[in-house]
Amino acid sequence: MRLIVVSNRVACPKGDEPVEGGLAAALVPAVKTSGAIWVGSSRQRTAASEKEGFAQMEPLGRGAVVTVGIPNEQFGGFYEGFANSALWPAFHSRTDLIRTKVEHYVSYREVNALIARPLLRLARPDAMFWVHDYHFLTMASELRKLGIAQPIGFFFHTPFPSRDIILSLPYHGELIQAMLSYDLIGFQTDADLENFADYLQQELGLAGSDNVFTTNHGTTRLASFPIGIDVEHFAEQANQSATRPEATRLRSSLQGSKLVIGVDRVDYSKGLVNRLRAFDRLLQNQPALKRAVTFLQIGVPSRGKIPVYRQLQAELASLVGDINGRHSEVDWSPIRYLNKGFSRTTLAGFYRAAHVGLVTSLYDGMNLVAKEYVAAQNPLDPGVLVLSRFAGAAKQLDAALVVNPHDIDGVARAIVQALAMPLEERRERWQGMMETLRSSSLDIWFSDFISNLAECPRAGRSTWTPDVGAAAVRARQLELTVNP
Ligand code: F6P
């Protein structure tokens, strides 16, 4: 069997290089061991990619990473314009932040079609395709138009919110209809799956049975597969990294104060403003904790061409300055705010050095930082995870201190409780969470999805789709421009 994995962002890290984003970080080890071909987008369109479709191909463990060149102009409409200014805010329940136009939608559809074309060359009879994330909702429909009848699966790394939220997304009907060309659609949680099924039933009038929907496209099955991490490997990395220079420098710089850590992309879905406010509240309410606690927030800059991301970046910088200005002493500052990424090994060592891991997402598909924080702990003296109830991880890690990130006082109280938690309780909670992590590891996620996809019928899958397709979307837009 040949497995072809498709996602917008791909990574082929050399040595200990940082990998951006949870999806890419999860797929690197999975591709390495499974031998899959991992196809993604690259902004550069070279002469070779014009001809061949593929811009570059590099080995990754037993597998390989391939990029498809996309012209810059089209990439902007696809990535910043539609994927991250329409789909991302909608899937994270921030409909107020949807800003898009038809040109962006056209680029989105065209990039899906453009990446689908070279995949045809990989479509051996025994091939299976696994498409990831909101960038490629219409990929299966484009592949079917090219005659591909092999199994195609899709996994939502983001949440899938309730129907009334999805109704605010421009072109939602076309997009979800096109998704019926997938044989299997995977979700992080049962709640996401139920929202999607509700949309199919109420908006598209489909009657499913046991999460299986049969239409003129063929049969689409919905199932949840909570994504995991490579627990033992990450724990080992944390153990080794604890004595490396970065972690040693961090620990000795704390001068005895306890460390609270947060690691995120700078994104409005992560609840970073609330998190800083909660830490500020903690210092206001418990001045005795000054000097006894330090907060390290790593905020990796993200999607900087989109105004709302730049505004958030500025707001956070100003808030950190304000809080530090009010609480600092000449030899102590409460918050260390770093706008850069670190390698996974270094992060593992930082997590292990932290007494509290803080995840305050307002809405999050899973949040792998929460899982990595737990896996990185010293079994003899584990730290405490404070976890938003709105991260998918909270459905599994209920032994964390689960908080409502909108309740600033509640988050502040949870941090205080975490800092003071007795060793016995910390161990008990940590052991419970480790059992959960082991029973839903990255390997299990990957092989569960693949074995479910392999069960999808190969023969008889109709390649017919009522979806309009990228070319028709472009033609429709031109018609509108010519005859306004
Ligand atoms: O599902 C969301 C996701 O793909 C994450 O895996 C990752 O953290 C993020 O989005 C990456 O976003 P970007 O590729 O825009 O940096």
Coordinates of C-alpha atoms and ligand atoms in Angstrom, one line a residue:
M1 CA 0.0 0.0 0.0
R2 CA 1.3 3.5 -0.9
L3 CA 0.2 6.2 1.5
I4 CA 0.1 9.8 0.3
V5 CA -0.2 12.4 3.0
V6 CA -1.2 16.0 2.0
S7 CA -1.0 19.1 4.2
N8 CA -0.3 22.8 3.5
R9 CA 2.7 23.0 5.7
V10 CA 5.3 20.2 5.5
A11 CA 8.6 19.9 7.3
C12 CA 11.9 18.1 6.7
P13 CA 13.9 19.2 9.7
K14 CA 17.6 18.8 9.7
G15 CA 18.9 17.6 13.1
D16 CA 17.3 19.5 15.9
E17 CA 15.7 22.3 13.9
P18 CA 12.4 23.8 15.2
V19 CA 9.2 22.5 13.4
E20 CA 6.4 25.1 13.1
G21 CA 2.9 24.0 14.1
G22 CA 1.4 21.0 15.8
L23 CA 0.3 19.3 12.6
A24 CA 3.8 19.3 11.0
A25 CA 5.4 18.3 14.3
A26 CA 3.1 15.3 14.5
L27 CA 3.5 14.3 10.9
V28 CA 7.3 14.3 10.9
P29 CA 7.7 11.1 13.0
A30 CA 4.7 9.5 11.4
V31 CA 6.0 10.0 7.9
K32 CA 9.5 8.9 9.0
T33 CA 8.3 5.5 10.2
S34 CA 5.4 4.8 7.9
G35 CA 7.3 5.5 4.6
A36 CA 4.5 7.8 3.4
I37 CA 5.0 10.4 0.7
W38 CA 4.1 13.8 2.3
V39 CA 3.0 16.4 -0.2
G40 CA 2.6 20.1 0.7
S41 CA 2.7 23.6 -0.7
S42 CA 5.7 25.8 -1.5
R43 CA 5.5 29.4 -2.4
Q44 CA 8.1 29.1 -5.1
R45 CA 7.1 28.2 -8.6
T46 CA 10.3 27.0 -10.4
A47 CA 10.7 26.2 -14.0
A48 CA 10.8 22.5 -13.0
S49 CA 7.6 22.7 -11.0
E50 CA 5.8 24.4 -14.0
K51 CA 6.7 21.3 -16.0
E52 CA 6.6 18.5 -13.4
G53 CA 4.2 19.9 -10.8
F54 CA 6.6 19.0 -8.0
A55 CA 9.0 21.8 -6.9
Q56 CA 11.2 19.7 -4.7
M57 CA 11.5 16.1 -3.2
E58 CA 13.6 15.2 -0.2
P59 CA 13.8 11.9 1.8
L60 CA 12.4 11.9 5.3
G61 CA 13.2 8.7 7.2
R62 CA 11.6 5.9 5.3
G63 CA 9.3 8.4 3.6
A64 CA 9.7 11.5 1.5
V65 CA 8.6 15.1 1.5
V66 CA 7.4 16.7 -1.8
T67 CA 6.4 20.3 -2.3
V68 CA 4.2 21.7 -5.1
G69 CA 5.1 25.2 -6.3
I70 CA 2.3 27.8 -6.0
P71 CA 2.6 31.3 -7.4
N72 CA 2.9 34.0 -4.7
E73 CA -0.2 35.9 -5.8
Q74 CA -2.3 32.8 -5.6
F75 CA -0.8 31.7 -2.3
G76 CA -1.8 35.0 -0.6
G77 CA -5.5 34.6 -1.4
F78 CA -5.4 31.0 -0.5
Y79 CA -3.4 31.1 2.8
E80 CA -3.9 34.6 4.3
G81 CA -7.1 35.4 2.4
F82 CA -9.4 32.4 2.6
A83 CA -7.8 29.7 4.8
N84 CA -6.8 32.0 7.6
S85 CA -9.2 34.9 7.3
A86 CA -12.4 32.9 6.7
L87 CA -12.0 29.3 7.6
W88 CA -9.7 29.6 10.6
P89 CA -11.8 32.3 12.4
A90 CA -15.0 30.4 11.5
F91 CA -13.7 27.1 12.8
H92 CA -12.5 28.8 16.0
S93 CA -15.9 30.5 16.5
R94 CA -14.6 34.0 15.8
T95 CA -17.1 34.9 13.1
D96 CA -16.5 38.6 13.9
L97 CA -13.0 38.2 12.4
I98 CA -14.1 36.8 9.1
R99 CA -12.7 39.1 6.4
T100 CA -12.6 37.6 2.9
K101 CA -13.6 38.2 -0.7
V102 CA -14.5 36.2 -3.7
E103 CA -10.9 36.4 -5.2
H104 CA -9.6 34.7 -2.1
Y105 CA -12.1 31.9 -2.4
V106 CA -11.2 31.5 -6.1
S107 CA -7.5 31.3 -5.1
Y108 CA -8.4 28.7 -2.4
R109 CA -10.2 26.5 -4.9
E110 CA -7.5 26.9 -7.5
V111 CA -4.7 26.0 -5.1
N112 CA -6.7 22.9 -4.1
A113 CA -6.9 22.0 -7.8
L114 CA -3.3 22.9 -8.4
I115 CA -2.0 20.5 -5.7
A116 CA -4.4 17.8 -6.8
R117 CA -3.0 17.6 -10.3
P118 CA 0.5 16.3 -9.6
L119 CA -0.9 13.8 -7.1
L120 CA -2.3 11.9 -10.1
R121 CA 1.2 10.7 -10.7
L122 CA 1.3 9.0 -7.3
A123 CA -2.1 7.3 -7.6
R124 CA -1.0 3.7 -8.0
P125 CA -3.9 1.2 -7.8
D126 CA -2.9 0.4 -4.2
A127 CA -2.6 4.1 -3.1
M128 CA -4.5 5.8 -0.3
F129 CA -4.6 9.6 0.2
W130 CA -4.8 11.3 3.6
V131 CA -5.5 15.0 3.4
H132 CA -5.0 17.2 6.5
D133 CA -6.6 20.4 7.7
Y134 CA -8.8 23.3 6.7
H135 CA -6.5 24.4 3.8
F136 CA -7.7 21.5 1.6
L137 CA -11.4 20.9 2.3
T138 CA -12.1 20.6 -1.5
M139 CA -9.0 18.5 -2.4
A140 CA -11.0 15.2 -2.7
S141 CA -13.5 16.7 -5.0
E142 CA -10.6 17.9 -7.3
L143 CA -9.0 14.4 -7.1
R144 CA -12.3 12.7 -8.0
K145 CA -12.6 15.1 -11.0
L146 CA -9.3 13.8 -12.2
G147 CA -10.7 10.2 -12.0
I148 CA -9.1 9.1 -8.7
A149 CA -11.3 6.4 -7.2
Q150 CA -8.8 5.3 -4.5
P151 CA -9.7 5.9 -0.8
I152 CA -9.3 9.5 0.3
G153 CA -9.5 10.5 3.9
F154 CA -9.5 13.9 5.6
F155 CA -8.6 15.0 9.2
F156 CA -9.8 18.2 10.8
H157 CA -7.0 19.4 13.1
T158 CA -9.1 22.4 14.1
P159 CA -12.5 22.2 15.9
F160 CA -15.6 22.0 13.9
P161 CA -18.1 24.3 15.6
S162 CA -21.9 24.2 15.7
R163 CA -24.1 24.8 12.7
D164 CA -25.1 28.3 13.5
I165 CA -21.4 29.4 13.5
I166 CA -20.7 27.6 10.2
L167 CA -23.6 29.4 8.6
S168 CA -21.5 32.6 8.9
L169 CA -18.8 31.1 6.7
P170 CA -19.1 32.3 3.1
Y171 CA -19.5 29.4 0.6
H172 CA -20.1 26.9 3.5
G173 CA -22.6 25.0 1.4
E174 CA -20.3 24.4 -1.5
L175 CA -17.4 23.6 0.7
I176 CA -19.1 21.0 2.9
Q177 CA -20.9 19.5 -0.1
A178 CA -17.5 19.1 -1.8
M179 CA -16.2 17.3 1.3
L180 CA -18.6 14.4 0.6
S181 CA -16.0 13.2 -2.0
Y182 CA -14.0 12.0 1.0
D183 CA -14.5 8.4 2.1
L184 CA -13.5 9.1 5.7
I185 CA -13.5 12.4 7.7
G186 CA -11.8 12.4 11.0
F187 CA -12.3 14.8 14.0
Q188 CA -10.4 15.5 17.2
T189 CA -13.4 15.0 19.4
D190 CA -16.9 13.5 19.3
A191 CA -18.4 17.0 19.8
D192 CA -16.7 18.2 16.5
L193 CA -18.1 15.1 14.8
E194 CA -21.6 15.7 16.1
N195 CA -21.5 19.3 14.8
F196 CA -20.5 18.2 11.4
A197 CA -23.1 15.5 11.3
D198 CA -25.7 18.0 12.4
Y199 CA -24.7 20.3 9.5
L200 CA -25.1 17.4 7.0
Q201 CA -28.5 16.6 8.4
Q202 CA -30.0 20.0 8.8
E203 CA -28.4 22.0 6.0
L204 CA -27.8 19.4 3.3
G205 CA -30.9 17.3 4.3
L206 CA -28.9 14.0 4.5
A207 CA -30.0 11.1 6.6
G208 CA -27.0 9.4 8.0
S209 CA -26.9 6.2 10.0
D210 CA -24.1 5.4 12.5
N211 CA -22.2 8.4 11.1
V212 CA -22.2 7.0 7.6
F213 CA -23.7 9.2 4.9
T214 CA -24.5 7.8 1.5
T215 CA -25.0 10.3 -1.4
N216 CA -24.5 10.5 -5.1
H217 CA -20.8 11.0 -4.3
G218 CA -20.6 7.7 -2.7
T219 CA -20.3 6.9 1.0
T220 CA -18.6 9.2 3.6
R221 CA -17.9 7.9 7.1
L222 CA -17.3 10.3 10.1
A223 CA -15.2 9.2 13.0
S224 CA -13.2 10.8 15.8
F225 CA -9.5 10.1 16.2
P226 CA -7.9 12.3 18.9
I227 CA -4.4 13.1 17.9
G228 CA -1.6 12.1 20.3
I229 CA 2.1 12.5 20.7
D230 CA 5.1 10.2 20.7
V231 CA 5.0 9.9 24.5
E232 CA 8.1 7.8 25.3
H233 CA 10.3 9.6 22.8
F234 CA 9.3 13.1 24.1
A235 CA 9.7 12.0 27.7
E236 CA 13.2 10.7 26.8
Q237 CA 14.0 14.0 25.0
A238 CA 12.9 15.9 28.1
N239 CA 15.0 13.8 30.4
Q240 CA 18.1 14.3 28.3
S241 CA 17.5 17.9 27.6
A242 CA 17.1 18.8 31.3
T243 CA 20.9 18.8 31.6
R244 CA 21.6 20.6 28.3
P245 CA 22.8 24.2 28.5
E246 CA 19.5 26.0 27.6
A247 CA 17.5 24.2 30.3
T248 CA 20.3 24.6 32.8
R249 CA 20.6 28.3 32.1
L250 CA 16.8 28.7 32.5
R251 CA 16.7 26.9 35.8
S252 CA 19.7 28.7 37.3
S253 CA 18.3 32.1 36.2
L254 CA 15.1 31.5 38.2
Q255 CA 17.0 31.9 41.5
G256 CA 14.6 29.6 43.4
S257 CA 11.4 31.0 42.0
K258 CA 8.9 28.5 40.5
L259 CA 8.4 28.5 36.8
V260 CA 5.0 28.7 34.9
I261 CA 5.3 28.1 31.2
G262 CA 3.2 28.8 28.1
V263 CA 4.2 27.9 24.5
D264 CA 2.0 29.0 21.6
R265 CA 1.8 30.5 18.2
V266 CA 0.7 34.1 18.6
D267 CA -3.0 33.4 17.7
Y268 CA -6.2 34.8 19.1
S269 CA -7.5 31.3 19.6
K270 CA -4.9 30.7 22.3
G271 CA -6.3 33.1 24.9
L272 CA -3.0 34.8 25.4
V273 CA -4.4 38.1 26.6
N274 CA -6.6 36.3 29.2
R275 CA -3.6 34.3 30.3
L276 CA -1.5 37.4 30.9
R277 CA -4.4 39.1 32.7
A278 CA -4.7 36.0 34.9
F279 CA -1.1 36.2 35.8
D280 CA -1.4 39.9 36.5
R281 CA -4.4 39.1 38.8
L282 CA -2.4 36.5 40.6
L283 CA 0.3 39.0 41.4
Q284 CA -2.2 41.6 42.5
N285 CA -4.1 39.2 44.7
Q286 CA -1.2 37.4 46.2
P287 CA 1.8 39.8 46.5
A288 CA 3.6 37.2 48.6
L289 CA 4.1 35.2 45.3
K290 CA 6.2 38.0 43.8
R291 CA 9.7 36.7 43.3
A292 CA 8.4 33.2 44.2
V293 CA 7.0 32.7 40.7
T294 CA 8.1 33.6 37.1
F295 CA 6.1 33.2 34.0
L296 CA 7.9 32.2 30.7
Q297 CA 5.7 32.8 27.7
I298 CA 7.1 31.7 24.3
G299 CA 4.9 33.3 21.6
V300 CA 6.0 32.2 18.2
P301 CA 5.0 34.9 15.6
S302 CA 2.4 33.6 13.2
R303 CA 0.5 34.8 10.0
G304 CA 2.1 38.3 10.3
K305 CA 0.6 39.5 7.0
I306 CA -2.9 39.4 8.5
P307 CA -3.8 42.6 10.4
V308 CA -5.6 40.9 13.3
Y309 CA -2.4 38.9 14.0
R310 CA -0.2 42.0 13.9
Q311 CA -2.7 43.8 16.3
L312 CA -2.5 40.9 18.7
Q313 CA 1.2 40.8 18.6
A314 CA 1.3 44.6 19.5
E315 CA -1.4 44.1 22.2
L316 CA 0.6 41.3 23.9
A317 CA 3.8 43.3 23.8
S318 CA 2.2 46.3 25.4
L319 CA 0.4 44.1 28.0
V320 CA 3.6 42.4 29.0
G321 CA 5.3 45.8 29.3
D322 CA 2.5 47.1 31.4
I323 CA 2.4 44.1 33.8
N324 CA 6.2 43.9 34.1
G325 CA 6.3 47.7 34.6
R326 CA 3.9 47.5 37.5
H327 CA 5.3 44.4 39.3
S328 CA 9.0 44.2 38.5
E329 CA 11.8 44.9 41.0
V330 CA 15.3 45.9 40.1
D331 CA 16.4 42.2 40.2
W332 CA 13.2 40.4 39.2
S333 CA 10.6 40.6 36.4
P334 CA 7.4 38.5 36.5
I335 CA 7.1 37.7 32.8
R336 CA 9.7 36.7 30.2
Y337 CA 8.1 37.0 26.8
L338 CA 10.0 35.5 23.9
N339 CA 8.9 35.9 20.3
K340 CA 10.8 33.0 18.7
G341 CA 10.6 29.3 18.2
F342 CA 12.8 26.6 19.9
S343 CA 13.6 23.1 18.8
R344 CA 11.5 20.3 20.3
T345 CA 14.3 19.0 22.4
T346 CA 14.9 22.4 23.9
L347 CA 11.2 22.9 24.6
A348 CA 11.1 19.4 26.2
G349 CA 13.8 20.6 28.7
F350 CA 11.9 23.8 29.4
Y351 CA 8.6 22.0 30.1
R352 CA 10.4 19.7 32.5
A353 CA 11.9 22.7 34.3
A354 CA 8.4 24.3 34.7
H355 CA 6.2 23.7 37.8
V356 CA 3.1 24.7 35.9
G357 CA 2.1 24.3 32.3
L358 CA -0.5 26.9 31.2
V359 CA -2.9 26.3 28.3
T360 CA -5.7 28.8 28.1
S361 CA -7.1 28.3 24.5
L362 CA -10.5 29.9 23.9
Y363 CA -11.0 27.2 21.3
D364 CA -8.5 24.6 20.2
G365 CA -8.7 21.4 18.1
M366 CA -6.5 19.4 20.5
N367 CA -3.5 21.4 21.7
L368 CA -0.4 19.2 21.7
V369 CA 1.5 21.5 24.0
A370 CA -0.7 20.3 26.8
K371 CA 0.2 16.7 26.0
E372 CA 3.9 17.5 25.6
Y373 CA 4.0 19.3 28.9
V374 CA 2.7 16.2 30.7
A375 CA 5.0 13.8 28.9
A376 CA 8.0 15.9 29.7
Q377 CA 7.6 15.8 33.5
N378 CA 10.0 14.2 35.9
P379 CA 8.0 11.2 37.2
L380 CA 9.4 11.7 40.7
D381 CA 8.4 15.4 40.9
P382 CA 5.9 16.2 38.2
G383 CA 4.5 19.7 37.5
V384 CA 0.9 20.5 37.1
L385 CA -1.1 21.2 33.9
V386 CA -3.6 24.1 34.0
L387 CA -5.8 23.4 30.9
S388 CA -8.6 25.3 29.2
R389 CA -11.8 23.3 29.0
F390 CA -12.1 24.6 25.4
A391 CA -9.0 22.7 24.2
G392 CA -9.8 19.2 22.7
A393 CA -7.1 17.9 25.1
A394 CA -9.4 18.6 28.1
K395 CA -11.7 15.9 26.9
Q396 CA -8.9 13.4 27.6
L397 CA -6.7 15.0 30.3
D398 CA -9.4 15.5 33.0
A399 CA -6.8 15.1 35.7
A400 CA -5.4 18.5 34.8
L401 CA -6.7 21.6 36.6
V402 CA -9.4 22.3 34.0
V403 CA -10.3 26.0 33.8
N404 CA -12.6 28.4 32.0
P405 CA -10.1 30.9 30.3
H406 CA -12.8 33.6 30.3
D407 CA -12.8 33.5 34.1
I408 CA -9.6 35.4 34.9
D409 CA -9.9 35.0 38.6
G410 CA -10.5 31.3 38.2
V411 CA -7.4 30.9 36.1
A412 CA -5.4 32.9 38.7
R413 CA -6.7 30.6 41.4
A414 CA -5.8 27.5 39.5
I415 CA -2.2 28.7 39.0
V416 CA -2.0 29.3 42.8
Q417 CA -3.5 25.9 43.5
A418 CA -1.0 24.3 41.0
L419 CA 2.0 26.0 42.6
A420 CA 1.0 24.8 46.1
M421 CA -0.1 21.3 45.1
P422 CA 1.4 18.5 47.3
L423 CA 3.7 16.0 45.7
E424 CA 1.4 13.1 46.2
E425 CA -1.5 14.8 44.4
R426 CA 0.8 15.9 41.6
R427 CA 2.0 12.4 41.1
E428 CA -1.5 10.9 41.1
R429 CA -2.8 13.4 38.5
W430 CA 0.3 13.0 36.4
Q431 CA 0.1 9.2 36.3
G432 CA -3.5 9.3 35.3
M433 CA -2.7 11.7 32.4
M434 CA 0.3 9.6 31.3
E435 CA -1.9 6.5 31.1
T436 CA -4.3 8.4 28.8
L437 CA -1.4 9.7 26.7
R438 CA 0.0 6.2 26.3
S439 CA -3.3 4.8 25.3
S440 CA -3.9 7.4 22.6
S441 CA -0.4 8.0 21.3
L442 CA 0.6 9.4 17.9
D443 CA 1.2 5.9 16.6
I444 CA -2.3 4.8 17.6
W445 CA -3.8 7.9 16.0
F446 CA -1.9 7.3 12.7
S447 CA -2.6 3.6 12.4
D448 CA -6.2 3.9 13.5
F449 CA -6.9 6.4 10.8
I450 CA -5.0 4.4 8.1
S451 CA -6.7 1.1 9.0
N452 CA -10.2 2.8 8.9
L453 CA -9.3 4.4 5.5
A454 CA -8.0 1.0 4.2
E455 CA -11.5 -0.5 4.9
C456 CA -13.2 2.0 2.6
P457 CA -14.3 0.2 -0.6
R458 CA -11.9 0.6 -3.4
A459 CA -14.2 -0.6 -6.1
G460 CA -17.3 1.2 -6.9
R461 CA -16.4 4.6 -5.5
S462 CA -18.0 7.1 -7.9
T463 CA -15.7 9.8 -9.2
W464 CA -18.8 11.9 -10.0
T465 CA -19.2 15.0 -7.9
P466 CA -21.8 17.7 -8.1
D467 CA -19.2 20.2 -6.8
V468 CA -18.7 23.1 -9.2
G469 CA -14.8 22.8 -9.0
A470 CA -12.1 25.4 -9.2
A471 CA -12.5 26.3 -12.9
A472 CA -16.2 26.9 -12.6
V473 CA -15.6 29.1 -9.5
R474 CA -13.2 31.2 -11.5
A475 CA -15.6 31.4 -14.4
R476 CA -18.4 32.4 -12.1
Q477 CA -16.3 35.2 -10.7
L478 CA -15.3 36.5 -14.1
E479 CA -18.9 36.6 -15.2
L480 CA -19.7 38.7 -12.1
T481 CA -16.9 41.1 -12.9
V482 CA -17.9 41.5 -16.5
N483 CA -21.6 41.8 -15.8
P484 CA -21.8 43.5 -12.5
Ligands
F6P1 O1 -4.8 22.7 12.9 C1 -4.2 23.8 13.0 C2 -2.8 23.9 12.5 O2 -2.5 23.3 11.3 C3 -1.8 23.4 13.6 O3 -1.4 22.2 13.4 C4 -0.7 24.4 13.5 O4 -0.4 24.8 14.8 C5 -1.3 25.6 12.8 O5 -2.5 25.3 12.3 C6 -0.3 26.0 11.8 O6 -0.6 27.1 11.2 P1 0.3 27.8 10.1 O7 0.7 26.7 9.1 O8 -0.6 28.8 9.5 O9 1.5 28.4 10.8

